[in-house]
Coordinates of C-alpha atoms in Angstrom, one line a residue:
M1 CA 116.6 -53.8 -68.4
T2 CA 117.7 -50.6 -66.7
S3 CA 115.7 -49.5 -63.5
L4 CA 114.5 -46.1 -63.0
G5 CA 114.4 -44.3 -59.7
G6 CA 115.9 -47.3 -57.9
Y7 CA 113.2 -49.7 -59.1
D8 CA 114.6 -53.1 -60.0
P9 CA 111.9 -55.1 -62.1
E10 CA 113.7 -58.4 -61.2
A11 CA 113.8 -57.6 -57.5
G12 CA 112.0 -60.3 -55.5
R13 CA 111.7 -62.6 -58.5
R14 CA 113.1 -66.1 -58.5
A15 CA 113.7 -68.4 -61.3
H16 CA 110.4 -69.8 -62.7
E17 CA 109.5 -73.0 -61.1
A18 CA 106.5 -75.0 -62.0
N19 CA 103.4 -74.7 -59.8
R20 CA 104.9 -71.9 -57.7
P21 CA 103.5 -68.3 -57.5
T22 CA 105.3 -65.5 -59.1
L23 CA 106.5 -63.0 -56.4
I24 CA 105.7 -59.4 -57.0
P25 CA 108.9 -57.3 -56.9
V26 CA 109.2 -54.9 -54.0
P27 CA 110.5 -51.5 -55.1
G28 CA 113.5 -50.0 -53.4
L29 CA 111.5 -46.9 -52.4
L30 CA 108.9 -48.9 -50.3
R31 CA 111.7 -50.8 -48.7
S32 CA 113.3 -47.5 -47.9
L33 CA 110.0 -46.2 -46.4
L34 CA 109.6 -49.3 -44.3
S35 CA 113.2 -49.2 -43.0
D36 CA 114.1 -45.5 -43.0
H37 CA 111.7 -43.4 -41.0
L38 CA 113.3 -40.1 -41.7
D39 CA 113.6 -38.4 -45.1
P40 CA 117.2 -38.4 -46.3
G41 CA 117.1 -34.6 -46.5
Y42 CA 115.8 -34.3 -43.0
Q43 CA 118.4 -36.9 -41.8
A44 CA 121.2 -34.8 -43.3
A45 CA 119.9 -31.6 -41.7
A46 CA 119.7 -33.4 -38.3
D47 CA 123.2 -34.7 -38.7
A48 CA 124.5 -31.3 -39.6
K49 CA 122.6 -29.7 -36.7
E50 CA 124.0 -32.3 -34.3
Q51 CA 127.6 -31.6 -35.5
G52 CA 126.9 -27.8 -35.1
K53 CA 125.7 -28.5 -31.5
Q54 CA 128.8 -30.4 -30.8
R55 CA 130.9 -27.6 -32.2
K56 CA 129.0 -25.0 -30.1
S57 CA 129.3 -27.1 -27.1
W58 CA 133.0 -27.2 -27.5
Q59 CA 133.1 -23.5 -28.1
S60 CA 131.0 -22.8 -25.0
W61 CA 133.4 -24.9 -22.9
A62 CA 136.3 -23.0 -24.4
W63 CA 134.8 -19.7 -23.4
Q64 CA 133.9 -20.9 -19.9
I65 CA 137.4 -22.1 -19.4
A66 CA 138.8 -18.9 -20.7
G67 CA 136.5 -16.9 -18.4
A68 CA 137.5 -19.0 -15.4
V69 CA 141.2 -18.5 -16.2
L70 CA 140.7 -14.7 -16.5
I71 CA 138.7 -14.6 -13.2
A72 CA 141.4 -16.6 -11.5
T73 CA 144.1 -14.3 -12.9
V74 CA 142.3 -11.2 -11.7
F75 CA 141.8 -12.7 -8.3
V76 CA 145.5 -13.7 -8.0
A77 CA 146.5 -10.2 -9.1
A78 CA 144.2 -8.6 -6.5
V79 CA 145.5 -10.9 -3.8
A80 CA 149.0 -10.0 -4.7
Q81 CA 148.3 -6.3 -4.8
A82 CA 146.6 -6.6 -1.4
R83 CA 149.5 -8.3 0.1
T84 CA 151.8 -5.7 -1.4
T85 CA 149.8 -2.8 -0.1
A86 CA 148.8 -4.3 3.2
P87 CA 152.0 -3.3 5.2
G88 CA 151.7 0.2 3.9
V89 CA 148.0 0.4 5.0
R90 CA 148.8 -1.0 8.4
E91 CA 151.7 1.5 8.8
Q92 CA 149.3 4.4 7.8
Q93 CA 146.7 3.2 10.3
H94 CA 149.4 3.1 13.0
V95 CA 150.5 6.7 12.0
L96 CA 146.9 7.9 12.1
S97 CA 146.2 6.2 15.4
G98 CA 149.3 7.8 16.9
S99 CA 148.3 11.2 15.5
V100 CA 144.8 10.9 17.1
R101 CA 146.3 9.9 20.5
S102 CA 148.8 12.6 20.3
A103 CA 146.0 15.2 19.5
E104 CA 143.9 13.9 22.3
A105 CA 146.8 14.2 24.8
D106 CA 147.4 17.7 23.6
V107 CA 143.7 18.6 24.0
S108 CA 143.8 17.1 27.5
D109 CA 146.8 19.1 28.4
V110 CA 145.5 22.4 27.1
S111 CA 142.2 21.8 28.8
A112 CA 143.9 21.1 32.1
R113 CA 146.0 24.3 31.7
R114 CA 142.9 26.3 30.8
N115 CA 141.1 25.1 34.0
D116 CA 144.2 26.0 36.1
L117 CA 144.3 29.5 34.6
A118 CA 140.5 30.0 35.1
E119 CA 140.9 29.2 38.8
Q120 CA 143.8 31.5 39.1
V121 CA 141.7 34.3 37.4
D122 CA 138.8 33.7 39.6
S123 CA 140.9 33.6 42.8
E124 CA 142.7 36.9 41.8
R125 CA 139.3 38.4 41.0
R126 CA 137.8 37.5 44.3
Q127 CA 140.8 38.9 46.2
R128 CA 140.5 42.2 44.5
L129 CA 136.8 42.5 44.8
E130 CA 135.8 41.2 48.1
G131 CA 137.3 44.3 49.9
D132 CA 134.3 46.5 49.5
V133 CA 130.6 46.4 49.2
R134 CA 130.4 47.3 45.5
G135 CA 132.9 44.5 44.7
Q136 CA 130.9 42.0 46.7
L137 CA 127.8 43.0 44.7
L138 CA 129.6 42.5 41.5
L139 CA 131.0 39.2 42.6
G140 CA 127.4 38.1 43.4
K141 CA 126.3 38.9 39.9
L142 CA 129.3 37.2 38.4
D143 CA 128.6 34.1 40.4
E144 CA 124.9 34.1 39.2
A145 CA 126.1 34.5 35.5
N146 CA 128.7 31.8 35.9
F147 CA 126.1 29.4 37.3
A148 CA 123.7 30.1 34.5
A149 CA 126.4 29.6 32.0
A150 CA 127.3 26.3 33.7
A151 CA 130.8 27.7 34.2
T152 CA 131.2 26.6 37.8
P153 CA 131.2 23.1 39.3
V154 CA 128.2 22.2 41.5
I155 CA 127.6 19.7 44.3
G156 CA 124.2 18.7 45.7
P157 CA 121.3 16.4 45.8
G158 CA 119.4 15.4 42.7
L159 CA 118.4 12.7 40.3
Q160 CA 120.5 10.0 38.4
I161 CA 119.3 8.4 35.3
T162 CA 121.2 5.5 33.8
V163 CA 120.3 4.4 30.3
T164 CA 122.0 1.2 28.9
D165 CA 121.9 0.4 25.3
P166 CA 121.1 -3.4 24.7
G167 CA 123.8 -3.6 22.0
M168 CA 124.1 -6.3 19.4
S169 CA 121.4 -9.0 19.5
A170 CA 122.5 -12.6 19.8
D171 CA 120.5 -13.5 16.6
L172 CA 122.3 -11.5 14.0
S173 CA 119.6 -12.3 11.4
D174 CA 116.9 -10.7 13.5
V175 CA 116.3 -7.2 12.2
S176 CA 113.1 -6.7 14.2
K177 CA 115.2 -5.1 17.0
E178 CA 117.0 -2.7 14.7
R179 CA 115.7 0.8 15.4
L180 CA 117.8 2.1 12.5
P181 CA 118.2 -0.2 9.3
G182 CA 121.7 -1.8 9.4
S183 CA 122.5 -0.5 12.9
Q184 CA 122.6 -2.1 16.2
Q185 CA 122.4 1.1 18.1
V186 CA 119.2 1.8 19.9
I187 CA 119.8 4.9 22.0
L188 CA 120.1 8.0 19.8
D189 CA 121.0 11.6 20.3
R190 CA 117.4 12.8 20.2
D191 CA 116.5 10.4 23.2
L192 CA 119.1 12.0 25.3
Q193 CA 118.1 15.5 24.2
Q194 CA 114.5 14.8 25.2
V195 CA 115.5 13.5 28.6
V196 CA 117.6 16.6 29.3
N197 CA 114.8 18.9 28.2
S198 CA 112.4 17.0 30.5
L199 CA 114.8 17.4 33.4
W200 CA 115.0 21.1 32.9
V201 CA 111.2 21.2 32.8
S202 CA 111.1 19.1 35.9
G203 CA 113.0 21.7 37.9
A204 CA 116.6 20.6 37.5
E205 CA 119.1 23.3 38.3
A206 CA 122.2 21.7 36.6
V207 CA 122.4 18.7 34.3
S208 CA 125.4 16.6 33.0
V209 CA 125.4 13.8 30.4
G210 CA 128.2 11.2 30.4
G211 CA 130.3 13.4 32.7
V212 CA 129.9 16.5 30.4
R213 CA 128.1 19.5 31.8
I214 CA 125.2 20.8 29.8
G215 CA 125.6 24.5 29.2
P216 CA 124.4 27.2 26.7
N217 CA 126.8 26.2 24.0
V218 CA 126.9 22.5 24.6
T219 CA 125.2 20.2 22.0
I220 CA 124.2 16.5 22.0
R221 CA 124.4 15.1 18.5
Q222 CA 124.9 11.8 16.7
A223 CA 128.2 11.1 14.9
G224 CA 127.9 7.9 12.9
G225 CA 127.4 5.0 15.3
G226 CA 128.3 7.3 18.4
I227 CA 127.0 10.1 20.4
L228 CA 128.9 13.4 21.1
V229 CA 128.3 15.7 24.0
D230 CA 130.2 19.0 23.5
N231 CA 132.2 17.1 20.9
Q232 CA 133.3 14.5 23.4
P233 CA 132.3 10.9 22.6
I234 CA 130.3 9.0 25.3
S235 CA 129.1 5.4 25.4
S236 CA 126.7 3.1 27.0
P237 CA 125.7 3.1 29.8
Y238 CA 124.7 6.8 29.6
V239 CA 124.6 8.4 33.0
I240 CA 122.6 11.6 33.2
L241 CA 122.9 13.6 36.4
A242 CA 120.5 16.5 37.5
I243 CA 120.9 18.6 40.6
G244 CA 117.7 19.8 42.3
P245 CA 115.2 18.8 44.8
P246 CA 115.3 15.1 44.3
H247 CA 111.7 14.0 45.0
S248 CA 110.0 16.9 43.4
V249 CA 112.1 16.6 40.3
Q250 CA 111.5 12.9 40.2
D251 CA 107.7 13.2 40.5
V252 CA 107.5 15.6 37.6
F253 CA 110.1 13.8 35.6
E254 CA 108.3 10.4 35.8
R255 CA 105.4 12.0 34.0
S256 CA 107.4 13.7 31.3
P257 CA 107.8 12.8 27.7
G258 CA 111.5 11.9 28.3
V259 CA 110.5 9.1 30.6
Q260 CA 107.8 7.9 28.3
R261 CA 110.2 7.7 25.4
L262 CA 112.7 5.7 27.5
R263 CA 110.0 3.3 28.8
L264 CA 108.8 2.7 25.2
L265 CA 112.4 1.9 24.2
E266 CA 112.7 -0.4 27.3
G267 CA 109.7 -2.4 26.2
S268 CA 110.4 -2.5 22.4
Y269 CA 114.2 -2.9 22.3
G270 CA 115.3 -4.0 25.7
V271 CA 116.9 -0.7 26.8
G272 CA 117.9 -0.6 30.4
V273 CA 116.4 2.4 32.3
N274 CA 117.2 3.2 36.0
V275 CA 116.0 6.3 37.8
S276 CA 117.1 7.0 41.3
T277 CA 117.7 9.8 43.7
S278 CA 121.0 10.8 45.4
E279 CA 121.9 13.3 48.1
A280 CA 125.4 14.0 46.9
L281 CA 126.0 14.5 43.1
T282 CA 128.9 16.3 41.6
L283 CA 128.8 18.1 38.3
P284 CA 131.8 19.5 36.6
A285 CA 131.9 23.0 35.0
S286 CA 131.3 23.5 31.4
P287 CA 134.0 25.3 29.4
V288 CA 133.2 28.9 28.7
R289 CA 133.5 29.9 25.1
D290 CA 133.6 33.4 23.6
V291 CA 130.4 34.4 22.0
N292 CA 131.0 36.3 18.7
F293 CA 128.4 38.4 17.1
A294 CA 128.2 39.1 13.4
R295 CA 127.3 42.4 11.9
E296 CA 126.9 43.8 8.5
I297 CA 129.9 45.6 7.1
G298 CA 129.5 49.3 7.0
Q299 CA 127.4 49.7 10.2

């Protein structure tokens, strides 16, 4: 007899023996349910999914290997290009450094020549004007104007302020001591400006910062990580000299906003501040510049 749906009517039967029970045949479907816990269709889908995962895994590995090879290729090419261009960059840096040094030397020579010519002009002018009363009066007015313009060197007693930048902290990860984000510089141009203004208010007659005389056309400004006084770079320690009555200037200066700012920087950032008096300070002359006035065309 032909079985339907996998059912064998003779399954489980044995040949008839006397006095023995007849076994009920077990269908193939029930045996499959007991032995196979997953439907054949689901099993086939799971097998197909697993094969797909394996294929995707191999594809993923292949893409990763290709990406790694591409990155390595780009890196090798960049290193090769850097090695190729490095000599040219170094040579260009040397050329620029030489140009800067040459320009600085030229400026120094021209400044020295200008100072010599200014002394010759002053000497010649005095010789011609000192002969009569009118010339002496004119010389007196010129001396007063030159002193007000900081065009003459001065010597005398006064006050010396030394401000030292603490520089880079030993703990490079500590940003609590950074006054400006990403910068290790604490002393800024506005600090020196306020100190100079406080010295003028305190009665100073002449002031210099970093060896540069402060005059009508002299500026103190920030330039990146440095400070320029009259376009000349200065660095820590910043020495500020002020000629005037030492003790009276110091008494007023100690109560000024400039000192208060320095003391605040001293306590907060570790800036070094030293204020002392001196009986013999020497301040250079400030270069005199021509003042040009603009006017409207047609007037």
